[in-house]
Amino acid sequence: MPQPDAIVIGSGPNGLAAAITLAQAGWKVTVFEAERTIGGGARSAELTLPGFQHDICSAVHAMAAASPFLRTLPLQKYGLEFIEPEAQLAHPFDDGTAAVVERSVEQTAAGLGRDRAAYVRLFGGLVRSWPRLERAALGPVTWPRYPVSLAAFGLRALRPAERLARSLFVEQRTRALFGAISAHGMLPLDRSLTAGFGLVLGAMAHLVGWVMPRGGAQKLTDALVAHLATLGGEVVANHRIASLDELPPARAVLCDLSPRPFLRVAGQRLPSGYRRSLERYRYGMGVFKVDWALDGPIPWRAGECARAGTVHVCGTLEEVVQSERNAWTGLVPERPFVLLVQPTLFDSSRAPAGKHIAWAYCHVPAGSTADMLPRIEAQIERFAPGFRDRVLARSVMNPADIEAHNANLIAGDIGSGVVDLRQFFTRPTWRTYSTPVRGLYICSAATPPGVGVHGMCGYFAAQRAIADARA
Ligand SMILES: Cc1cc2nc3c(=O)[nH]c(=O)nc-3n(C[C@H](O)[C@H](O)[C@H](O)COP(=O)(O)OP(=O)(O)OC[C@H]3O[C@@H](n4cnc5c(N)ncnc54)[C@H](O)[C@@H]3O)c2cc1C
C-alpha cells in the first residue's frame, strides 16, 4: 500500500467525514473498517426477507440534512436523495387521536389546543435563531459568537425535559409529544440537559424535516465513500485494527472509536493518567431493536400516523418518564417507549410492490438480555390493532447483538456514551478530539457534538489534526 498521510480507523459517518476533511486539505487518507460492510451506524441490509431493505442502525437523518459539514458536500451527485415524509412525527394516544409534528411550526401548533401560542413561541423562536446557534449545538464548546442567543437557548436546554414540558405546556398531549422527543437522549427525563434533545431534534423537524435517504441509510454512506474516492481517499473493509502497531507510519491517526475500543487499540501508547480518564468514561442504557417485513402498512387507529415517517409509541408523558427511568435504573420497562419509523410509506424502493418495512427500538438497561419483542409489539398493537397479522418476518437485535455489529456500542449504548452534563462538555475527556500522543485523535460520537449521523465529530477532529500538523 502507498504510505498514507492519515489513517482513519472505522468507517462510520464521523470516520468518513474526517477522511473527507483531510482529503480536502490534500492529505492522502486510508480508512480501515473492521466489518465487511462500510458505514458503521449508517448501513442498510436485507435483514428479514429478500427485497426488504432495512436500516441496521440509523433510519432518520435530520442531523445529516442539518449538518453544517455534510451539507457542503456534493452528495446528491453520488445518489443521495433525502425523502421528506408528509408529516415529520406522530404521537398516538389511547383515544384514537394523535399529536403531529408538521414541517411548519404554525401548522403543528394549530393541532395542540391551548398550547398553540406556547409552541409557536418556543419552536418559532428556536427556528429563527438556529443559524446563530447551530455551531454551538453541533460542535465543541468554544467562545460563543452569539452569546445572547446561546444563553437564551442554553437556559432552556439545560433543564430537565419533564419539568420544561410541564412548565411550558398545559395539554397532556403536548407534554407527551415534547417528552418523547427528548427521550431520544437516552437519559431519565428528570435529568438536566434532556430538554436540549427535545429542543434540537424538535427544531430540526421544522428546519430540515426528519428525512430519510431514498433507499436507506447505506445510500448516505455510499455517497460519502464515492466523494472520498474522488478526493483520492480509500476505504479498506473487513480489516479490524487490533493495535496501532499494525499501522504503517502516518502523520495522523484518527480513531472513529468510543473510549473502550480505543483503549484496546491504543492503550499501550497512552500515558496512565489519560488512560484512567478514558476508563472512567460512562456508557449508558442499551437498545433492543426490531425490524419487520410487513404485508401492508401499519393499521394505525389514528389516521394521522400514516402521514408520518416517525411514530412515538408510548402514550402519556408519565409513561415515557417511567420507561426511561426504568431502563436507566436497570429495570425492564413493561410498557416501553418505542421509537418507530415506517420508511416505505414514502419510499417504495425499499420493499417489493405493496409490501412494507418498519424499524423500531426501545431503551433497555445496559446489556439487558430481556426479550422485548412481545412488549414492543404489544405497544404497537395498542395503537394499531391488527399489526401482528401483517408481519411477514422479523429481525431482532438485543444489546449484545448491537455491540457485536459495532464495537463502539458498548452493551447496546447507541449513543457511544452517556450525554449528560459532564460528558457533554468534556467528551470523552477535556481534551475532546486530541490525545496526549502527538498525531493520535479520537473522531467518533464519543467526542462533541456526540450521537447522530452528522459527521461533525469527524470534521472537527480532522480540523484539529490539520491545525496541529501546521503548528
Ligand atoms: C440502532 C441504532 C439506531 C440509530 N438511529 C439513529 C437515527 O435514526 N438517526 C441518527 O442520526 N443516528 C442514529 N443512531 C446513531 C448513529 O448511528 C451514530 O451516532 C453514528 O453512527 C456515530 O457515528 P461514528 O462515525 O461516530 O461511529 P460508528 O457509526 O459507530 O462507526 C464506527 C465504525 O468503526 C468500526 N470499528 C470499530 N472498531 C474498529 C477497529 N478496531 N478497526 C476498524 N474499524 C473498527 C465499526 O465497525 C464502525 O463501522 C442510531 C444508532 C443505532 C445503533
Coordinates of C-alpha atoms and ligand atoms in Angstrom, one line a residue:
M1 CA 0.0 0.0 0.0
P2 CA 1.3 3.5 -0.8
Q3 CA 2.1 5.3 2.5
P4 CA -0.9 7.4 3.6
D5 CA -0.7 10.8 5.3
A6 CA -3.5 9.9 7.6
I7 CA -5.2 6.7 8.7
V8 CA -8.8 6.6 9.9
I9 CA -9.9 3.6 12.0
G10 CA -13.6 3.0 11.4
S11 CA -15.9 4.0 8.6
G12 CA -18.9 5.4 10.5
P13 CA -20.2 8.8 9.4
N14 CA -17.6 10.5 11.6
G15 CA -14.7 8.4 10.2
L16 CA -15.8 9.2 6.7
A17 CA -16.3 12.9 7.5
A18 CA -12.8 13.0 9.0
A19 CA -11.3 11.3 5.9
I20 CA -13.1 13.7 3.6
T21 CA -12.0 16.8 5.5
L22 CA -8.3 15.6 5.5
A23 CA -8.5 14.6 1.8
Q24 CA -10.0 18.1 1.0
A25 CA -6.8 19.5 2.6
G26 CA -4.7 17.4 0.2
W27 CA -3.9 14.6 2.6
K28 CA -3.8 11.0 1.3
V29 CA -6.2 9.1 3.5
T30 CA -6.8 5.4 4.1
V31 CA -9.8 4.3 6.2
F32 CA -9.8 0.8 7.8
E33 CA -13.2 -0.7 8.6
A34 CA -13.5 -3.9 10.8
E35 CA -16.8 -5.1 9.3
R36 CA -17.4 -6.4 5.8
T37 CA -19.8 -3.6 5.1
I38 CA -18.9 0.1 5.3
G39 CA -20.7 2.8 7.2
G40 CA -20.9 1.9 10.9
G41 CA -24.1 3.4 12.2
A42 CA -25.3 4.3 8.7
R43 CA -25.8 0.9 6.9
S44 CA -28.7 -1.0 5.4
A45 CA -29.3 -4.6 4.6
E46 CA -31.9 -7.2 3.8
L47 CA -32.3 -8.2 7.5
T48 CA -35.6 -10.1 7.0
L49 CA -36.6 -11.2 3.5
P50 CA -35.1 -10.7 0.0
G51 CA -36.1 -7.3 -1.4
F52 CA -36.8 -5.7 2.0
Q53 CA -34.1 -3.1 2.6
H54 CA -33.8 -2.3 6.4
D55 CA -31.6 0.2 8.2
I56 CA -29.3 -1.7 10.6
C57 CA -28.8 1.4 12.8
S58 CA -29.8 5.0 11.9
A59 CA -33.1 5.5 10.0
V60 CA -34.0 9.2 10.3
H61 CA -31.4 11.6 9.0
A62 CA -32.4 15.1 10.1
M63 CA -29.0 15.6 11.6
A64 CA -27.3 14.7 8.4
A65 CA -29.5 17.2 6.5
A66 CA -28.8 19.9 9.1
S67 CA -25.1 19.1 9.4
P68 CA -23.1 22.2 8.6
F69 CA -20.3 20.0 7.1
L70 CA -22.3 17.3 5.2
R71 CA -24.4 20.0 3.5
T72 CA -21.3 21.4 1.9
L73 CA -20.6 18.1 0.1
P74 CA -21.9 17.3 -3.4
L75 CA -23.6 14.1 -2.1
Q76 CA -26.6 14.3 -4.5
K77 CA -24.1 13.8 -7.3
Y78 CA -23.4 10.3 -5.8
G79 CA -27.0 9.3 -5.5
L80 CA -28.1 10.7 -2.1
E81 CA -31.6 12.0 -2.1
F82 CA -33.4 12.8 1.1
I83 CA -37.1 11.9 1.2
E84 CA -39.3 14.0 3.5
P85 CA -42.4 12.3 4.9
E86 CA -45.7 14.2 4.6
A87 CA -45.6 14.8 8.4
Q88 CA -42.4 14.5 10.5
L89 CA -43.7 12.8 13.6
A90 CA -46.9 11.4 15.0
H91 CA -47.6 10.6 18.6
P92 CA -50.8 8.5 19.0
F93 CA -52.9 8.3 22.2
D94 CA -55.3 5.7 23.6
D95 CA -58.4 7.8 22.5
G96 CA -57.5 7.1 18.8
T97 CA -56.1 10.6 18.1
A98 CA -52.5 11.7 17.6
A99 CA -50.4 14.8 18.0
V100 CA -48.5 15.6 14.9
V101 CA -45.3 17.5 14.2
E102 CA -45.6 19.1 10.7
R103 CA -42.8 20.8 8.9
S104 CA -44.5 24.1 9.7
V105 CA -44.3 25.4 13.3
E106 CA -47.7 27.1 12.9
Q107 CA -49.4 24.1 11.4
T108 CA -48.0 21.9 14.2
A109 CA -49.1 24.4 16.9
A110 CA -52.6 24.5 15.4
G111 CA -53.2 20.9 16.5
L112 CA -52.0 21.5 20.0
G113 CA -55.1 23.2 21.5
R114 CA -54.3 25.6 24.4
D115 CA -50.6 25.1 23.8
R116 CA -50.7 26.8 20.4
A117 CA -49.1 30.0 21.4
A118 CA -46.5 28.4 23.7
Y119 CA -45.4 26.0 20.9
V120 CA -45.1 28.9 18.4
R121 CA -43.1 30.9 21.0
L122 CA -40.7 28.0 21.8
F123 CA -40.1 26.5 18.4
G124 CA -40.7 29.5 16.2
G125 CA -38.0 31.4 18.2
L126 CA -35.7 28.5 18.1
V127 CA -36.0 28.0 14.3
R128 CA -35.4 31.7 13.8
S129 CA -32.3 31.8 15.9
W130 CA -30.9 28.4 14.7
P131 CA -28.4 29.9 12.2
R132 CA -26.8 31.7 15.3
L133 CA -27.0 28.5 17.4
E134 CA -26.0 25.7 15.1
R135 CA -22.3 25.9 15.5
A136 CA -22.6 25.8 19.3
A137 CA -25.2 23.0 19.2
L138 CA -23.3 20.9 16.7
G139 CA -19.7 21.5 17.7
P140 CA -17.2 21.6 20.6
V141 CA -17.5 24.2 23.4
T142 CA -15.9 27.4 22.2
W143 CA -16.3 31.1 23.0
P144 CA -19.8 31.8 21.5
R145 CA -20.2 34.1 18.6
Y146 CA -23.7 34.9 19.6
P147 CA -23.7 34.8 23.4
V148 CA -27.1 36.3 23.9
S149 CA -28.9 33.8 21.7
L150 CA -26.8 30.9 23.1
A151 CA -27.6 31.9 26.7
A152 CA -31.3 32.1 26.0
F153 CA -31.2 28.6 24.4
G154 CA -28.8 27.2 27.0
L155 CA -31.0 28.1 29.9
R156 CA -33.9 26.1 28.4
A157 CA -31.7 23.3 27.0
L158 CA -30.1 22.6 30.3
R159 CA -33.4 21.9 32.1
P160 CA -34.9 18.5 32.6
A161 CA -37.3 17.8 29.8
E162 CA -40.1 16.7 32.1
R163 CA -40.0 20.0 34.0
L164 CA -39.9 22.1 30.9
A165 CA -42.8 20.2 29.4
R166 CA -44.9 20.7 32.5
S167 CA -44.0 24.4 32.9
L168 CA -44.5 25.4 29.2
F169 CA -47.4 23.3 28.2
V170 CA -50.8 22.7 29.7
E171 CA -52.1 20.0 27.3
Q172 CA -51.2 16.4 28.2
R173 CA -50.7 15.7 24.5
T174 CA -48.1 18.4 24.0
R175 CA -46.3 17.4 27.2
A176 CA -46.1 13.8 25.9
L177 CA -45.0 14.9 22.5
F178 CA -42.1 17.0 23.8
G179 CA -41.1 14.4 26.4
A180 CA -40.9 11.6 23.9
I181 CA -38.7 13.7 21.5
S182 CA -36.4 14.5 24.5
A183 CA -36.2 10.8 25.4
H184 CA -34.0 10.3 22.3
G185 CA -31.2 11.5 24.6
M186 CA -31.3 8.2 26.5
L187 CA -31.5 9.7 29.9
P188 CA -34.2 9.9 32.5
L189 CA -36.3 12.9 31.8
D190 CA -35.7 14.5 35.2
R191 CA -32.0 15.0 34.3
S192 CA -30.5 18.3 33.3
L193 CA -29.9 18.7 29.6
T194 CA -32.7 16.3 28.5
A195 CA -34.8 19.3 27.3
G196 CA -31.9 20.1 25.0
F197 CA -32.6 16.9 23.0
G198 CA -36.2 17.8 22.6
L199 CA -35.4 21.4 21.5
V200 CA -32.7 20.5 19.0
L201 CA -34.5 17.5 17.5
G202 CA -37.8 19.3 17.6
A203 CA -36.3 22.3 15.8
M204 CA -34.8 20.0 13.2
A205 CA -38.2 18.7 12.3
H206 CA -39.2 22.2 11.4
L207 CA -35.8 23.3 9.9
V208 CA -34.9 20.4 7.6
G209 CA -37.5 17.6 8.3
W210 CA -37.0 14.2 9.8
V211 CA -35.8 13.0 6.4
M212 CA -34.6 9.6 5.2
P213 CA -32.2 8.8 2.3
R214 CA -34.1 7.2 -0.5
G215 CA -33.1 3.5 -0.5
G216 CA -31.9 3.7 3.2
A217 CA -29.0 4.9 5.3
Q218 CA -26.5 3.0 3.2
K219 CA -27.1 5.5 0.4
L220 CA -25.6 8.2 2.6
T221 CA -22.6 6.1 3.3
D222 CA -22.2 5.1 -0.3
A223 CA -22.3 8.8 -1.4
L224 CA -19.6 9.7 1.3
V225 CA -17.4 6.9 0.1
A226 CA -17.8 7.9 -3.6
H227 CA -17.0 11.5 -2.8
L228 CA -13.9 10.4 -0.7
A229 CA -12.7 8.4 -3.7
T230 CA -12.8 11.4 -6.0
L231 CA -10.5 13.2 -3.5
G232 CA -8.1 10.2 -3.6
G233 CA -9.1 8.5 -0.4
E234 CA -9.8 4.8 0.0
V235 CA -11.7 2.6 2.4
V236 CA -10.4 -0.9 3.2
A237 CA -13.3 -3.0 4.6
N238 CA -13.1 -6.3 6.6
H239 CA -9.9 -5.1 8.2
R240 CA -10.1 -4.8 12.0
I241 CA -7.2 -2.9 13.6
A242 CA -6.2 -4.7 16.8
S243 CA -3.4 -2.3 17.7
L244 CA -1.8 0.9 16.4
D245 CA 1.4 -1.1 16.0
E246 CA -0.2 -2.7 12.8
L247 CA -0.5 0.6 11.0
P248 CA 2.0 2.0 8.5
P249 CA 3.6 5.3 9.5
A250 CA 1.3 8.3 9.0
R251 CA 1.2 12.0 10.1
A252 CA -2.0 11.4 11.9
V253 CA -4.3 8.5 13.0
L254 CA -7.9 9.4 13.7
C255 CA -10.0 6.8 15.6
D256 CA -13.7 6.6 14.9
L257 CA -13.9 4.7 18.2
S258 CA -15.5 5.2 21.5
P259 CA -13.2 5.0 24.6
R260 CA -13.4 1.3 25.3
P261 CA -12.4 0.0 21.8
F262 CA -10.0 3.0 21.6
L263 CA -8.2 1.7 24.7
R264 CA -8.0 -1.7 23.2
V265 CA -6.3 -0.4 20.1
A266 CA -4.2 2.4 21.5
G267 CA -4.0 1.8 25.2
Q268 CA -0.3 0.8 25.4
R269 CA 0.7 4.1 23.8
L270 CA -1.3 6.3 26.2
P271 CA 0.0 7.9 29.5
S272 CA -1.6 6.3 32.5
G273 CA -3.5 9.4 33.6
Y274 CA -5.2 9.8 30.3
R275 CA -5.9 6.1 30.1
R276 CA -7.6 6.3 33.5
S277 CA -9.8 9.2 32.5
L278 CA -10.9 7.2 29.4
E279 CA -11.6 4.2 31.7
R280 CA -13.9 6.4 33.7
Y281 CA -15.9 7.3 30.6
R282 CA -19.5 6.2 31.2
Y283 CA -21.7 4.3 28.8
G284 CA -25.5 4.4 29.2
M285 CA -28.6 2.4 28.6
G286 CA -28.9 -0.1 25.7
V287 CA -31.3 -0.6 22.9
F288 CA -33.5 -3.5 21.8
K289 CA -34.3 -3.2 18.1
V290 CA -36.8 -4.9 15.8
D291 CA -37.2 -4.7 12.0
W292 CA -40.3 -6.1 10.4
A293 CA -41.2 -7.1 6.8
L294 CA -44.9 -6.4 6.6
D295 CA -47.7 -7.5 4.3
G296 CA -49.2 -4.0 4.3
P297 CA -48.9 -0.6 6.0
I298 CA -49.3 -0.5 9.8
P299 CA -53.0 -0.2 10.6
W300 CA -52.8 2.8 12.9
R301 CA -56.1 3.7 14.7
A302 CA -55.2 7.4 14.4
G303 CA -55.1 8.1 10.6
E304 CA -52.5 10.9 11.0
C305 CA -49.9 8.3 11.9
A306 CA -49.9 7.1 8.3
R307 CA -48.7 10.6 7.2
A308 CA -45.7 10.5 9.5
G309 CA -42.2 9.0 8.9
T310 CA -41.6 8.5 12.6
V311 CA -44.2 7.5 15.3
H312 CA -43.5 7.7 19.0
V313 CA -45.4 4.8 20.5
C314 CA -46.0 5.2 24.2
G315 CA -49.0 7.3 25.2
T316 CA -48.6 9.8 28.0
L317 CA -45.6 11.8 29.3
E318 CA -45.8 9.8 32.6
E319 CA -45.4 6.6 30.6
V320 CA -42.3 7.9 28.7
V321 CA -40.8 9.1 32.0
Q322 CA -41.4 5.7 33.6
S323 CA -40.0 3.8 30.7
E324 CA -36.8 5.9 30.6
R325 CA -36.3 5.8 34.3
N326 CA -36.7 2.0 34.4
A327 CA -34.2 1.5 31.6
W328 CA -31.7 3.8 33.3
T329 CA -32.0 2.2 36.7
G330 CA -31.7 -1.4 35.4
L331 CA -35.4 -2.4 35.3
V332 CA -37.0 -3.8 32.2
P333 CA -39.8 -1.3 31.0
E334 CA -43.1 -3.2 30.8
R335 CA -44.7 -0.6 28.6
P336 CA -41.6 0.7 26.7
F337 CA -41.3 3.9 24.8
V338 CA -41.0 2.7 21.3
L339 CA -39.4 4.8 18.5
L340 CA -40.8 3.6 15.2
V341 CA -40.0 4.5 11.6
Q342 CA -42.1 3.5 8.6
P343 CA -40.0 4.4 5.5
T344 CA -41.9 2.5 2.8
L345 CA -44.9 4.8 3.2
F346 CA -42.7 7.4 1.4
D347 CA -40.1 5.2 -0.3
S348 CA -41.4 2.3 -2.2
S349 CA -37.9 1.3 -3.4
R350 CA -37.3 -0.5 -0.1
A351 CA -39.8 -3.3 -0.3
P352 CA -41.5 -5.4 -3.0
A353 CA -44.6 -3.8 -4.5
G354 CA -47.4 -3.4 -1.9
K355 CA -45.2 -4.6 0.9
H356 CA -43.7 -2.6 3.7
I357 CA -40.9 -2.4 6.3
A358 CA -40.9 -0.9 9.8
W359 CA -37.9 -0.2 12.2
A360 CA -38.3 0.3 15.9
Y361 CA -36.3 0.2 19.1
C362 CA -36.8 0.8 22.8
H363 CA -34.4 1.7 25.5
V364 CA -33.4 -1.1 27.9
P365 CA -30.9 -1.5 30.8
A366 CA -27.3 -1.7 29.5
G367 CA -26.6 -5.2 28.3
S368 CA -30.1 -6.4 29.1
T369 CA -30.9 -9.9 27.9
A370 CA -34.7 -9.4 28.3
D371 CA -36.8 -10.3 25.2
M372 CA -38.6 -7.0 24.5
L373 CA -40.2 -8.2 21.3
P374 CA -43.6 -9.1 22.9
R375 CA -43.6 -5.8 24.8
I376 CA -42.7 -3.7 21.7
E377 CA -45.4 -5.5 19.6
A378 CA -48.0 -5.1 22.4
Q379 CA -47.3 -1.3 22.4
I380 CA -47.8 -1.1 18.6
E381 CA -50.9 -3.3 18.8
R382 CA -52.3 -0.9 21.4
F383 CA -52.3 1.9 18.8
A384 CA -52.6 -0.2 15.7
P385 CA -54.8 -3.2 16.3
G386 CA -54.1 -6.0 13.8
F387 CA -50.4 -5.0 13.4
R388 CA -49.2 -8.5 14.2
D389 CA -51.3 -10.0 11.5
R390 CA -49.3 -8.0 8.9
V391 CA -45.9 -9.3 10.0
L392 CA -44.2 -11.5 7.4
A393 CA -40.8 -11.7 9.1
R394 CA -38.8 -10.1 11.9
S395 CA -35.2 -9.4 12.7
V396 CA -34.4 -8.8 16.4
M397 CA -31.2 -7.3 17.9
N398 CA -30.7 -7.1 21.7
P399 CA -27.9 -5.0 23.2
A400 CA -25.3 -7.8 22.8
D401 CA -26.2 -8.2 19.1
I402 CA -25.9 -4.4 18.6
E403 CA -22.4 -4.4 20.2
A404 CA -21.5 -7.4 18.0
H405 CA -22.4 -5.3 14.9
N406 CA -20.3 -2.4 16.0
A407 CA -17.6 -2.5 18.7
N408 CA -18.3 1.2 19.6
L409 CA -21.8 0.5 21.1
I410 CA -20.9 -1.0 24.4
A411 CA -23.7 -3.0 26.0
G412 CA -26.0 -1.7 23.2
D413 CA -25.5 2.0 24.0
I414 CA -26.2 3.5 20.6
G415 CA -25.0 7.0 21.8
S416 CA -21.4 5.8 22.2
G417 CA -21.6 7.0 25.9
V418 CA -23.9 9.0 28.2
V419 CA -24.6 12.5 27.1
D420 CA -25.2 14.1 30.5
L421 CA -24.0 17.5 31.6
R422 CA -20.4 16.2 32.4
Q423 CA -19.9 14.1 29.3
F424 CA -21.5 16.8 27.0
F425 CA -18.8 19.4 27.8
T426 CA -15.9 17.0 28.3
R427 CA -16.4 14.3 25.8
P428 CA -14.6 11.8 26.2
T429 CA -12.1 14.0 28.3
W430 CA -11.4 17.7 28.5
R431 CA -9.0 17.2 25.5
T432 CA -12.0 16.2 23.3
Y433 CA -10.5 15.1 19.9
S434 CA -6.9 15.3 20.9
T435 CA -4.9 12.8 23.0
P436 CA -1.6 13.2 24.8
V437 CA 0.1 11.3 21.9
R438 CA 1.1 13.5 19.0
G439 CA -0.8 12.7 15.8
L440 CA -3.4 10.5 17.5
Y441 CA -7.0 11.6 17.7
I442 CA -10.5 10.4 18.5
C443 CA -13.1 11.4 16.0
S444 CA -16.2 9.3 17.0
A445 CA -19.5 10.2 18.5
A446 CA -17.7 10.0 21.9
T447 CA -16.5 13.5 21.1
P448 CA -18.5 16.7 20.6
P449 CA -21.2 17.1 19.5
G450 CA -21.9 13.4 20.2
V451 CA -24.5 10.9 18.9
G452 CA -26.1 11.2 15.5
V453 CA -25.3 10.9 11.8
H454 CA -23.9 14.4 11.2
G455 CA -20.2 13.9 10.7
M456 CA -19.4 16.9 12.8
C457 CA -17.2 15.0 15.3
G458 CA -15.1 13.7 12.4
Y459 CA -14.9 17.2 10.8
F460 CA -13.7 18.9 13.9
A461 CA -11.2 16.1 14.8
A462 CA -9.7 16.4 11.3
Q463 CA -9.6 20.2 11.5
R464 CA -7.6 19.8 14.8
A465 CA -5.2 17.3 13.1
I466 CA -4.6 19.7 10.2
A467 CA -4.0 22.6 12.6
D468 CA -1.6 20.6 14.7
A469 CA 0.3 19.5 11.6
R470 CA 0.7 23.1 10.5
A471 CA 1.8 24.2 14.0
Ligands
LIG1 C1 -29.9 1.1 16.4 C2 -29.4 2.5 16.1 C3 -30.3 3.4 15.7 C4 -29.9 4.7 15.5 N1 -30.7 5.7 14.9 C5 -30.2 6.9 14.5 C6 -31.1 7.7 13.8 O1 -32.2 7.4 13.4 N2 -30.5 9.0 13.4 C7 -29.2 9.3 13.8 O2 -28.8 10.4 13.4 N3 -28.5 8.5 14.5 C8 -28.9 7.3 14.9 N4 -28.1 6.4 15.5 C9 -26.8 6.9 16.0 C10 -25.8 6.9 14.9 O3 -25.8 5.7 14.1 C11 -24.4 7.1 15.5 O4 -24.4 8.2 16.4 C12 -23.3 7.3 14.4 O5 -23.3 6.3 13.5 C13 -22.0 7.5 15.1 O6 -21.0 7.6 14.0 P1 -19.5 7.3 14.3 O7 -18.8 7.5 13.0 O8 -19.0 8.1 15.5 O9 -19.4 5.8 14.7 P2 -20.0 4.5 14.2 O10 -21.1 4.7 13.2 O11 -20.2 3.7 15.4 O12 -18.8 3.8 13.3 C14 -17.6 3.3 13.9 C15 -17.0 2.3 12.9 O13 -15.8 1.8 13.5 C16 -15.7 0.5 13.2 N5 -14.7 -0.1 14.1 C17 -14.8 -0.3 15.4 N6 -13.7 -0.9 15.9 C18 -12.8 -1.0 14.8 C19 -11.5 -1.5 14.7 N7 -10.8 -2.0 15.7 N8 -10.9 -1.5 13.4 C20 -11.6 -1.0 12.4 N9 -12.8 -0.5 12.5 C21 -13.4 -0.5 13.7 C22 -17.1 -0.1 13.4 O14 -17.3 -1.3 12.8 C23 -17.9 1.1 12.8 O15 -18.1 0.8 11.4 C24 -28.5 5.1 15.7 C25 -27.6 4.1 16.2 C26 -28.1 2.8 16.3 C27 -27.1 1.7 16.7

